Coordinates of C-alpha atoms in Angstrom, one line a residue:
X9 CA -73.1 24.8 -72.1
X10 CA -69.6 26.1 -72.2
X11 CA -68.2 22.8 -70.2
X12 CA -70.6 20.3 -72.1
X13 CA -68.4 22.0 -75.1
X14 CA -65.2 21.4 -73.3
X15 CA -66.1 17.9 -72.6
X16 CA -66.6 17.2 -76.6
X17 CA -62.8 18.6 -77.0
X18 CA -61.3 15.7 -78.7
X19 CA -57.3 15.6 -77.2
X20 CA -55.2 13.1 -78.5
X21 CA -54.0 10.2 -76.0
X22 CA -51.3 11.2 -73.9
X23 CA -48.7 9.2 -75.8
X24 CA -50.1 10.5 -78.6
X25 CA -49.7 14.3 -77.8
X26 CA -46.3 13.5 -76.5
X27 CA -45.3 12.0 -79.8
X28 CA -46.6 14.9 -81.5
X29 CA -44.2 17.1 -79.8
X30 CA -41.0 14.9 -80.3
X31 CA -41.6 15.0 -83.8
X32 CA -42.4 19.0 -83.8
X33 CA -39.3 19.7 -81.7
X34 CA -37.5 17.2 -84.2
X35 CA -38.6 19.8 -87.5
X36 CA -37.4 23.1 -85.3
X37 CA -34.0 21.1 -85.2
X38 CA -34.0 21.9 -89.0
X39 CA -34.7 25.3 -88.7
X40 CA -33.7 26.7 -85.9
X41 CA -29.8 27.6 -85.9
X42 CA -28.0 24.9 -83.7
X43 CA -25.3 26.8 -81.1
X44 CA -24.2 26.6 -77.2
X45 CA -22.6 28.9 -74.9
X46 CA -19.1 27.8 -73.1
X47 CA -19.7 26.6 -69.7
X48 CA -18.0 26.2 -66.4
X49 CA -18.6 23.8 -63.3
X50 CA -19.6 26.1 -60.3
X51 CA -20.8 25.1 -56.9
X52 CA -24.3 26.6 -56.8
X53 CA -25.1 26.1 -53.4
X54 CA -23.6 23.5 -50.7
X55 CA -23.0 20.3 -51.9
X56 CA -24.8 21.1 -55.5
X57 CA -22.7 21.6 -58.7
X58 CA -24.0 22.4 -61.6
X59 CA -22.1 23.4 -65.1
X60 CA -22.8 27.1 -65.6
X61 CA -23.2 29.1 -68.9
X62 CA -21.1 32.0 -69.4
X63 CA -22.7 35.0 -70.5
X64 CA -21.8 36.2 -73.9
X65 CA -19.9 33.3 -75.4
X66 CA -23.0 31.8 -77.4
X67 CA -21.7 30.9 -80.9
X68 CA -23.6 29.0 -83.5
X69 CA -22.0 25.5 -85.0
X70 CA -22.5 23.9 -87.7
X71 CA -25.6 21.2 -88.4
X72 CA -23.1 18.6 -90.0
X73 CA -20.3 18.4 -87.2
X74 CA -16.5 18.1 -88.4
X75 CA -16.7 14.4 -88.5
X76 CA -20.0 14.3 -90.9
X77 CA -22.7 13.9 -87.9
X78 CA -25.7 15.7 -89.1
X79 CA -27.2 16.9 -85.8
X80 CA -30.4 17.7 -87.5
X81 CA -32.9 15.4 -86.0
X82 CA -34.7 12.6 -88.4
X83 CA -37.2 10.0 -88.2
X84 CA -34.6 7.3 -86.7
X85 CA -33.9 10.2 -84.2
X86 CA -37.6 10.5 -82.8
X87 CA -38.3 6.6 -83.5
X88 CA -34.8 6.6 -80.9
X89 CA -36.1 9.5 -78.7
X90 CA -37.9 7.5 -76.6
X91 CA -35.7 4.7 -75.9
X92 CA -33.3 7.5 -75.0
X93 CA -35.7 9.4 -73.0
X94 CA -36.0 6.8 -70.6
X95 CA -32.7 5.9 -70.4
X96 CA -32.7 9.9 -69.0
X97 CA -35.0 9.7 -66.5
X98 CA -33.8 5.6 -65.5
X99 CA -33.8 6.8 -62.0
X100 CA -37.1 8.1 -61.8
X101 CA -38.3 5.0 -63.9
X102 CA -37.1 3.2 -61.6
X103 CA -38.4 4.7 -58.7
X104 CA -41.9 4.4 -60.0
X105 CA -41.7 0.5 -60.8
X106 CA -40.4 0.1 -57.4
X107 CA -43.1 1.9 -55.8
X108 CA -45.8 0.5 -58.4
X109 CA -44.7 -3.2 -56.7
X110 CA -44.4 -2.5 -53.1
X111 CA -47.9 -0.6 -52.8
X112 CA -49.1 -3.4 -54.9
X113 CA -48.1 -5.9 -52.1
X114 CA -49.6 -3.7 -49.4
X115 CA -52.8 -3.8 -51.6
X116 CA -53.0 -7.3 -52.2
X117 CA -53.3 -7.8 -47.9
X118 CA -56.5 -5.3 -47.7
X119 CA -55.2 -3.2 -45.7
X120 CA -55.7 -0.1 -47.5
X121 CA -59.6 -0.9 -48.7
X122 CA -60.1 -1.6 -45.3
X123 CA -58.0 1.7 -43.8
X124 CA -59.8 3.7 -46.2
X125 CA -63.6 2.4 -44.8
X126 CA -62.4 3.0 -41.8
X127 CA -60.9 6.6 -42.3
X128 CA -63.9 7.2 -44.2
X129 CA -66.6 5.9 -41.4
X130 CA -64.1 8.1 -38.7
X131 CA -64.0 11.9 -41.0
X132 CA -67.8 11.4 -42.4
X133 CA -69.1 15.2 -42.8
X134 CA -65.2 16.1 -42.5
X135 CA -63.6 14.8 -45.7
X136 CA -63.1 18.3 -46.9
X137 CA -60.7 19.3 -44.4
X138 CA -58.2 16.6 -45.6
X139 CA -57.5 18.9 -48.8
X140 CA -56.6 22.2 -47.2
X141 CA -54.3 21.0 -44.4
X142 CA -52.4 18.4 -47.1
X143 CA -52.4 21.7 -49.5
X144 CA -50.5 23.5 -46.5
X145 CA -48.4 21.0 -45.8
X146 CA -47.0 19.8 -49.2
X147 CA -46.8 23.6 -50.2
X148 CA -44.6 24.3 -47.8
X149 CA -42.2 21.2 -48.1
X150 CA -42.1 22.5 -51.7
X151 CA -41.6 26.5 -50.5
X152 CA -39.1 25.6 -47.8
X153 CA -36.9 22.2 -49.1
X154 CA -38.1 21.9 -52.8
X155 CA -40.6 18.4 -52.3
X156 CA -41.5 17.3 -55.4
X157 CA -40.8 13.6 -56.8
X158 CA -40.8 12.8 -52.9
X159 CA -44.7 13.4 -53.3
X160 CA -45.3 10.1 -56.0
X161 CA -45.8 7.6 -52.7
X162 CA -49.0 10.1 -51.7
X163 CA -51.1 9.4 -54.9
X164 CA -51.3 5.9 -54.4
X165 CA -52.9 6.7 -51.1
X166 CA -55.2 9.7 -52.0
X167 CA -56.2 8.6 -55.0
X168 CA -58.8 5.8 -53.4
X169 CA -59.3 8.3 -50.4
X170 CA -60.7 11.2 -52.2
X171 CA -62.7 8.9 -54.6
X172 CA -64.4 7.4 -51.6
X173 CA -65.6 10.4 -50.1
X174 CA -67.1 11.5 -53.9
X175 CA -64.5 13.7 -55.0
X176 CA -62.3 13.1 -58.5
X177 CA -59.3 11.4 -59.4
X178 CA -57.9 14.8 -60.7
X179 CA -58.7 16.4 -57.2
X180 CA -55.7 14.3 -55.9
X181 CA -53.5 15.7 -58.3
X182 CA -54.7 19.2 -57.7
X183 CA -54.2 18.5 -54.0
X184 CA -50.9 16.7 -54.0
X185 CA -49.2 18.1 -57.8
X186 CA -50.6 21.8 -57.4
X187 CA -49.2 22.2 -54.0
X188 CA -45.9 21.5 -54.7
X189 CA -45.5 23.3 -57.5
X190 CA -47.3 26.3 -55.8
X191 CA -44.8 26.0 -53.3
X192 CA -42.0 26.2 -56.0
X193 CA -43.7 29.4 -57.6
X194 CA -43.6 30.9 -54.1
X195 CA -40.2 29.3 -52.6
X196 CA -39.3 31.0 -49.8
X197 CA -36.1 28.8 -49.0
X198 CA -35.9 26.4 -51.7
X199 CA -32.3 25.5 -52.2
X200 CA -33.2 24.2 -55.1
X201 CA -34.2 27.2 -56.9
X202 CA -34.4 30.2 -55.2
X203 CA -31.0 30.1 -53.1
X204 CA -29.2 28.0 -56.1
X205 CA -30.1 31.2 -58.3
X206 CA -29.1 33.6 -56.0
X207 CA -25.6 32.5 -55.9
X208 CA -25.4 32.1 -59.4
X209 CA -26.5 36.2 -59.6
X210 CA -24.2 36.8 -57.0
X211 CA -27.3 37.7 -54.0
X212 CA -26.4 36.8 -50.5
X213 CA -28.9 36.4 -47.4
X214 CA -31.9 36.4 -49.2
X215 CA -33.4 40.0 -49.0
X216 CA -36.6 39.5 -49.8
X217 CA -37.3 37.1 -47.9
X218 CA -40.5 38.9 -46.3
X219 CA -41.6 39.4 -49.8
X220 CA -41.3 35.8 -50.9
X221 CA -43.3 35.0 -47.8
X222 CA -46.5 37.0 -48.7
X223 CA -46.4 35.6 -52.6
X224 CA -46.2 31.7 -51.1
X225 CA -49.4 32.7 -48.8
X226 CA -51.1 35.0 -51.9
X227 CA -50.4 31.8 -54.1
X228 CA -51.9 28.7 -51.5
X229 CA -54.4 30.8 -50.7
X230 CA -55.6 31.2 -54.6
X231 CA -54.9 27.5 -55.1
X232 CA -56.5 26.6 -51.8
X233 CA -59.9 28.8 -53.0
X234 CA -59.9 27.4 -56.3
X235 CA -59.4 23.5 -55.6
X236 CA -62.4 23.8 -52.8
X237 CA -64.7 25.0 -55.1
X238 CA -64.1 22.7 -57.7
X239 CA -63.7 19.7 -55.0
X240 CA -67.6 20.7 -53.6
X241 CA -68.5 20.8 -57.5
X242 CA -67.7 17.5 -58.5
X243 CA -68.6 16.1 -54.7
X244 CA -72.2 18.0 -55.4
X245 CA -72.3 16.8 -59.3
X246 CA -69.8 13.9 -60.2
X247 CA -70.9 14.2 -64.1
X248 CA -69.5 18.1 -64.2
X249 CA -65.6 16.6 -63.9
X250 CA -64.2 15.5 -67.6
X251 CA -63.4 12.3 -65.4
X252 CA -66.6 11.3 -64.8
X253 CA -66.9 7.9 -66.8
X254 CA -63.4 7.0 -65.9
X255 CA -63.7 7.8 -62.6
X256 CA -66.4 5.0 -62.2
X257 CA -63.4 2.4 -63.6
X258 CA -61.2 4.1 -61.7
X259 CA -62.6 3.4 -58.2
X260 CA -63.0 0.0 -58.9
X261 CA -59.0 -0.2 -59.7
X262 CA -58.1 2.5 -56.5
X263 CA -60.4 1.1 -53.8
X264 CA -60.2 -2.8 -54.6
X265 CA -60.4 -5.8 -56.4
X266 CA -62.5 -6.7 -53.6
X267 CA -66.1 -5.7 -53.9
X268 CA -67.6 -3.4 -51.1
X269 CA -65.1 -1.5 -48.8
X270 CA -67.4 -1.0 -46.6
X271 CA -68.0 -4.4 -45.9
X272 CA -64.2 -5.4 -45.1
X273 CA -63.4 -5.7 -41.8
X274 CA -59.9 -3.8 -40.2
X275 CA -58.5 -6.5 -38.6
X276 CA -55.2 -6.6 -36.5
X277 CA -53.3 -7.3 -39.1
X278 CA -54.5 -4.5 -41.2
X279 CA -53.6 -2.3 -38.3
X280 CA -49.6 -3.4 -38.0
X281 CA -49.2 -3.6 -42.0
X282 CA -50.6 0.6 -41.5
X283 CA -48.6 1.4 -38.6
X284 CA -45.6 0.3 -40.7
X285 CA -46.5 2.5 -43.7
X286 CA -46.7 5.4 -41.7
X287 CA -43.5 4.4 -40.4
X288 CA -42.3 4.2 -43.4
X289 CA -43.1 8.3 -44.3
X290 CA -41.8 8.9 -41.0
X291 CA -38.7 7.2 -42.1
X292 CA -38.7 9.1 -45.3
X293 CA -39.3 12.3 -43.8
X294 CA -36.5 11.5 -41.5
X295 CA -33.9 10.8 -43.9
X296 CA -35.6 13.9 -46.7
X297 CA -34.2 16.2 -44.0
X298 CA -31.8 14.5 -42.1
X299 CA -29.5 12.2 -44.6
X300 CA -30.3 13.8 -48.3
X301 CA -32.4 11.0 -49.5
X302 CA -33.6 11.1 -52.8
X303 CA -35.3 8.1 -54.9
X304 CA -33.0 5.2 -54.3
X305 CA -33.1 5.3 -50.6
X306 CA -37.2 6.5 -51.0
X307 CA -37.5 3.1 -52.9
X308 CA -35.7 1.0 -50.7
X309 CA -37.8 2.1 -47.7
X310 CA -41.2 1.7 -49.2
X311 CA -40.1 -1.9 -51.0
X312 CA -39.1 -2.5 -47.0
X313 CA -42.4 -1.7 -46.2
X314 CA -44.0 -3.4 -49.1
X315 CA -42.2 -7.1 -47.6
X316 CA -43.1 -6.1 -43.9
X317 CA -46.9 -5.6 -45.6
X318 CA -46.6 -9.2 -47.1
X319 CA -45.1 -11.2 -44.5
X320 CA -48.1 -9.3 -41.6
X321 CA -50.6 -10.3 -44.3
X322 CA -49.8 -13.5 -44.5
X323 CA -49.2 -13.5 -48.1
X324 CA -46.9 -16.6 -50.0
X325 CA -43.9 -15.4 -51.6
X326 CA -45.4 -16.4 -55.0
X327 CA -48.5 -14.6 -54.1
X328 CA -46.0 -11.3 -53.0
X329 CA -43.9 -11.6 -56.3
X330 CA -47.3 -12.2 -58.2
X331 CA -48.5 -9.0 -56.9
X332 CA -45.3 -7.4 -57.3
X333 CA -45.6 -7.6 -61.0
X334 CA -49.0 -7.5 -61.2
X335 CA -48.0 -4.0 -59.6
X336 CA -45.1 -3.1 -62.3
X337 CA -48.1 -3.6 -64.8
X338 CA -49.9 -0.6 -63.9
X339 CA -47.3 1.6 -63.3
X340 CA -45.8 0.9 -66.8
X341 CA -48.1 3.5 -67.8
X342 CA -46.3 6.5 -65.9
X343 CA -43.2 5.5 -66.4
X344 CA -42.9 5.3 -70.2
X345 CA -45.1 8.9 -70.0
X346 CA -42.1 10.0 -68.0
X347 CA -39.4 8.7 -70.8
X348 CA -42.0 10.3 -73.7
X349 CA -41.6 13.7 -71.8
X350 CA -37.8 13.2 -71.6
X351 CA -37.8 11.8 -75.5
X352 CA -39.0 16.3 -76.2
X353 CA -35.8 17.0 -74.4
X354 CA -34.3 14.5 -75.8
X355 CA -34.5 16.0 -79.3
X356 CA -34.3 19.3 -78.5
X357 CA -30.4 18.6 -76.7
X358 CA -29.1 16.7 -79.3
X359 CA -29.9 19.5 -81.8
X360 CA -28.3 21.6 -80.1
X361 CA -31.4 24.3 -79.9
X362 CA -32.1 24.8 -76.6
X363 CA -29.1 27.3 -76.1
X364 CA -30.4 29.2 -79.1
X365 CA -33.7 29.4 -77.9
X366 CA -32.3 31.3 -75.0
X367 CA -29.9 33.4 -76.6
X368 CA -32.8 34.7 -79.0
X369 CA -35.0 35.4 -75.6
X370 CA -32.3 37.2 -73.9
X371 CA -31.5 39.2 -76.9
X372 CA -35.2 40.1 -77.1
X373 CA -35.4 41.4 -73.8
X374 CA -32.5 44.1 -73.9
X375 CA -35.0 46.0 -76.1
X376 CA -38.3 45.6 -73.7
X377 CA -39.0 48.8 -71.8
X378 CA -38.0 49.0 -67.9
X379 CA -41.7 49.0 -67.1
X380 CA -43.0 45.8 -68.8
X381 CA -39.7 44.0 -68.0
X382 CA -40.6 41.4 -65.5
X383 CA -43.6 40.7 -67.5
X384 CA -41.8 39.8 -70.2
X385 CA -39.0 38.5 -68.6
X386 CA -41.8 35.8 -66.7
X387 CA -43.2 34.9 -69.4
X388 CA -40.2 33.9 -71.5
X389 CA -39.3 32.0 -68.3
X390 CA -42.3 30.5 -68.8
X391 CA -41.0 29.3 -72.3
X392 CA -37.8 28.5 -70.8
X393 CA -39.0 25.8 -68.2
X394 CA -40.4 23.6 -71.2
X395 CA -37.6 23.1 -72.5
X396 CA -35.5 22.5 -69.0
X397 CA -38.2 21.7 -66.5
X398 CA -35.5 21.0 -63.8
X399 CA -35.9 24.1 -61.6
X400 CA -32.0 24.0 -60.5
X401 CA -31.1 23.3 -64.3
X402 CA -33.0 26.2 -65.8
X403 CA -31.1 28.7 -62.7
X404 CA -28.0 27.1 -64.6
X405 CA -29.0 28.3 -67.7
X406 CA -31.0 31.8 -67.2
X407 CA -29.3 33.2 -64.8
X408 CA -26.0 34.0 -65.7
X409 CA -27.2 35.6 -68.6
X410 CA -30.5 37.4 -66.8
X411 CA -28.2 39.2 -64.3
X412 CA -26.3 41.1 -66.1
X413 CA -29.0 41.9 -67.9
X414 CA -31.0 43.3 -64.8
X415 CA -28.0 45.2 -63.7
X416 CA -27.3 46.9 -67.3
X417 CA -31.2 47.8 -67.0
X418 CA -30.9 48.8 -63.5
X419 CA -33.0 46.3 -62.0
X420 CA -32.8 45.0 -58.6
X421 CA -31.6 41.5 -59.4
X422 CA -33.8 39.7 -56.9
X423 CA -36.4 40.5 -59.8
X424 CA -34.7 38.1 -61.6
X425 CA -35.0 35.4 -59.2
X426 CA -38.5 35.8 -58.8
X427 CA -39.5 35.9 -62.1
X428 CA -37.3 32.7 -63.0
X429 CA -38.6 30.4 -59.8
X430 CA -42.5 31.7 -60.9
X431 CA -42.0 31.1 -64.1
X432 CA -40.6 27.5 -63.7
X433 CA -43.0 26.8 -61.4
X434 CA -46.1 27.9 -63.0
X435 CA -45.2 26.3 -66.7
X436 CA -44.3 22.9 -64.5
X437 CA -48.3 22.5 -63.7
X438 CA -49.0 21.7 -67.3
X439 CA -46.3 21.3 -68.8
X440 CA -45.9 17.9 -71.0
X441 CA -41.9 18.1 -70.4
X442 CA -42.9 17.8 -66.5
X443 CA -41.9 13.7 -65.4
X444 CA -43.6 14.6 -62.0
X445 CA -46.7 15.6 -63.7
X446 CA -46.7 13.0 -66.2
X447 CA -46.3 10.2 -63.8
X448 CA -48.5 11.6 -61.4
X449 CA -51.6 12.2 -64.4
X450 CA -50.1 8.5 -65.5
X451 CA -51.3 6.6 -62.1
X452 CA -54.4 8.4 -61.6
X453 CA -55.3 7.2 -65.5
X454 CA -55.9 11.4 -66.4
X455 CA -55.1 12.6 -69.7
X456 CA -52.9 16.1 -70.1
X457 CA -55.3 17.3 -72.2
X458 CA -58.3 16.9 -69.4
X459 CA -56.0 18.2 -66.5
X460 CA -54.8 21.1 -68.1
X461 CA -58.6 21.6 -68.9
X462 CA -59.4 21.8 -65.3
X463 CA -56.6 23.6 -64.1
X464 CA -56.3 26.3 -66.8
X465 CA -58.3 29.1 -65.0
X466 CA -56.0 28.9 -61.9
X467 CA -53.0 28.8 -64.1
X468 CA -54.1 32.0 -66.0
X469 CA -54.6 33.5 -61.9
X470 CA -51.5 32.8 -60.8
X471 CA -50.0 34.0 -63.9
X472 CA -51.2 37.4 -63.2
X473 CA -50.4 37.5 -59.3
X474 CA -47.2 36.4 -60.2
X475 CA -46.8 39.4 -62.9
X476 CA -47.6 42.1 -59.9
X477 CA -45.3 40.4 -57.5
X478 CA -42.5 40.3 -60.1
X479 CA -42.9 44.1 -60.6
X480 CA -42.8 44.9 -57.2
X481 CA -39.6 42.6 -56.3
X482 CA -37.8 44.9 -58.9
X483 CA -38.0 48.0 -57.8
X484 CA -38.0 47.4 -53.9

């Protein structure tokens, strides 16, 4: 009864919603005092630099600036917002067309539809092991070296997997998205957030180390628990997952334009065009650890790959530039979702609110008593990391104001840390501000509204493991 209810939820389309939000965060411009706090450039950690707050030099400004700009943000500001909010996240943008062409290409040659019968024919009665051992290992990439936009090439490969074996679309992104980010709640050597906010408090050698280590296994283990059961539900009874009638479209688009998989045959050619994909991760993982890639070079490799695919395949160039573009065309989707979720932050920066936010948030929480502190202090990280979803940018922000804070109150500071890397990483699983997210709900075709529908009990679960594991970081 109670999920037939959930299912009649009517949520706006995710452009929609996103909208919505530009224009809300476009009236609190009006109302909410504008101000920023000086900054400085620091070195956070090697090779990162990041410009730093300085805590206790907020000061408010004025909404007309000395030169007549009203700051206040107006229609032609949110009818802008999203132009501009693409133009923020260009490189990410770009990295998803890019990607959205290449695995097109690959498509087009069959070698995936006829991988996936073959994978399929190879794990039948085994498909659900897939799920916990790619859990373990994208939660620890995340834990250990911060993975997270490097995970985009995986949905394009799961998605028609785990919809052949009978499972969801939004069981990929539980698989793939909720790994990661369980990995950033419970980052054990993350430079990205953990060690880039212990510099910025002033912690060296990362003393609780052995402590971040049991929340990371606490954390996969709950996410592991929760994304079994609800795989074997919607394996057992496709019409209990909200993506039940979309699904049906969906694995028409995922596993082919060609009509029965399992009549396809995996033909030499198929082989070499997948031996060069996985040597294309391989390369990817090489240069993730080795060389610092990042999206540019991850593009380049798997546009390398997507040629190599075409040439094996036998494809025309005509017919690899046709699906090229016939590629861009369904990855539009995520990548204006990504530039809608920038267009929020967007608004919010040039009204000059987001340092007020946080100044009202610290200011709150000198008067919270020692015993609920890292309660509170979580959850108003939580609100922090929708306005700055970047985990390294909201360290920036938070910390420099946090730690003295913790210090005044007496608090080990590592408390601070740990609420601030839990709290960035637990809002970033539903949060619309979230371009991985987006983009990754954006190529499976799943609305926000639906995944954070599914989701919402295990957000609620971590929240509260994360509350005990906060306490217990301050006063050890």
């Amino acid at each position: 009864m109670r999920e037939s209810v959930l299912k009649k939820i009517k949520v706006p389309h995710t452009y929609v919603l996103l909208f919505l939000l530009v224009v809300v965060m476009a009236i609190l411009t009006w109302f909410i005092p504008s101000g920023s706090f000086k900054t400085v450039e620091k070195e956070v950690s090697p090779g990162l630099t990041k410009n730093v707050i300085i805590s206790g030099t907020y000061q408010t400004t004025s909404k007309v600036t000395e030169d007549g700009t009203d700051i206040r943000q107006g229609i032609f500001d949110v009818l802008k917002a999203p132009a501009e909010g693409v133009q923020a996240a260009a490189q990410v943008v770009a990295f998803i067309f890019i990607l959205g062409g290449a695995f097109a290409i690959i498509t087009k040659t069959g070698a995936i539809s006829s991988g996936l019968a073959s994978v399929a024919n190879i794990v039948k009665g085994k498909e659900s092991l897939i799920i916990p051992v790619m859990m373990l290992v994208i939660s620890v990439g995340g834990s250990v070296i911060g993975t997270s936009e490097e995970t985009l090439p995986f949905y394009m490969l799961f998605y028609p997997l785990l919809i052949s074996f009978g499972y969801d679309s939004i069981t990929t992104v539980m698989m793939i998205l909720l790994s990661s980010q369980i990995g950033y709640t419970g980052s054990t050597l993350n430079p990205f957030n953990v060690l880039v906010a212990q510099g910025l408090v002033g912690i060296q050698g990362n003393p609780q180390l052995w402590l971040r280590c049991i929340e990371y296994v606490v954390y996969i283990a709950i996410a592991m628990t929760f994304v079994m059961l609800y795989a074997r539900k919607v394996k057992k009874d496709p019409k209990k997952s909200l993506m039940y009638e979309s699904d049906l479209r969906n694995k028409e688009y995922f596993i082919s334009s060609q009509n029965d998989v399992d009549n396809i045959k995996f033909t030499a050619r198929h082989k070499i065009i997948l031996i060069g994909l996985g040597a294309g991760i391989v390369w990817m993982v090489w240069g993730l650890l080795k060389k610092g890639y990042y999206m540019d070079e991850i593009a380049a490799i798997f546009l390398a790959v997507g040629i190599f695919a075409g040439i094996v395949g036998k494809l025309s160039l005509n017919d690899m530039g046709e699906a090229f573009v016939f590629g861009l065309k369904d990855f539009a989707y995520a990548a204006i979702v990504i530039g809608m979720a920038n267009a929020i932050l967007v608004i919010a920066q040039n009204g000059q609110i987001i340092d007020t936010i946080l100044n009202y948030l610290a200011n709150g929480l000198k008067s919270v008593p020692v015993a609920g502190f890292t309660t509170v202090m979580l959850l108003v990280q939580n609100v922090i990391a929708f306005f700055v979803p970047s985990s390294s940018g909201q360290a920036a922000l938070t910390m420099p104001i946090m730690g003295p804070l913790a210090e005044l109150l007496k608090i080990n500071k590592e408390a601070i840390v740990t609420t601030y890397q839990a709290g960035n990483g637990i809002t970033n699983i539903i949060s619309p501000t979230n371009g991985i997210l987006m983009a990754a709900l954006g190529l499976g075709r799943i609305s926000l509204g639906k995944w954070v529908k599914s989701v919402i009990k295990l957000v609620i679960t971590i929240e509260l493991a994360a509350m005990v594991f906060c306490a217990i970081s301050a006063f050890v």
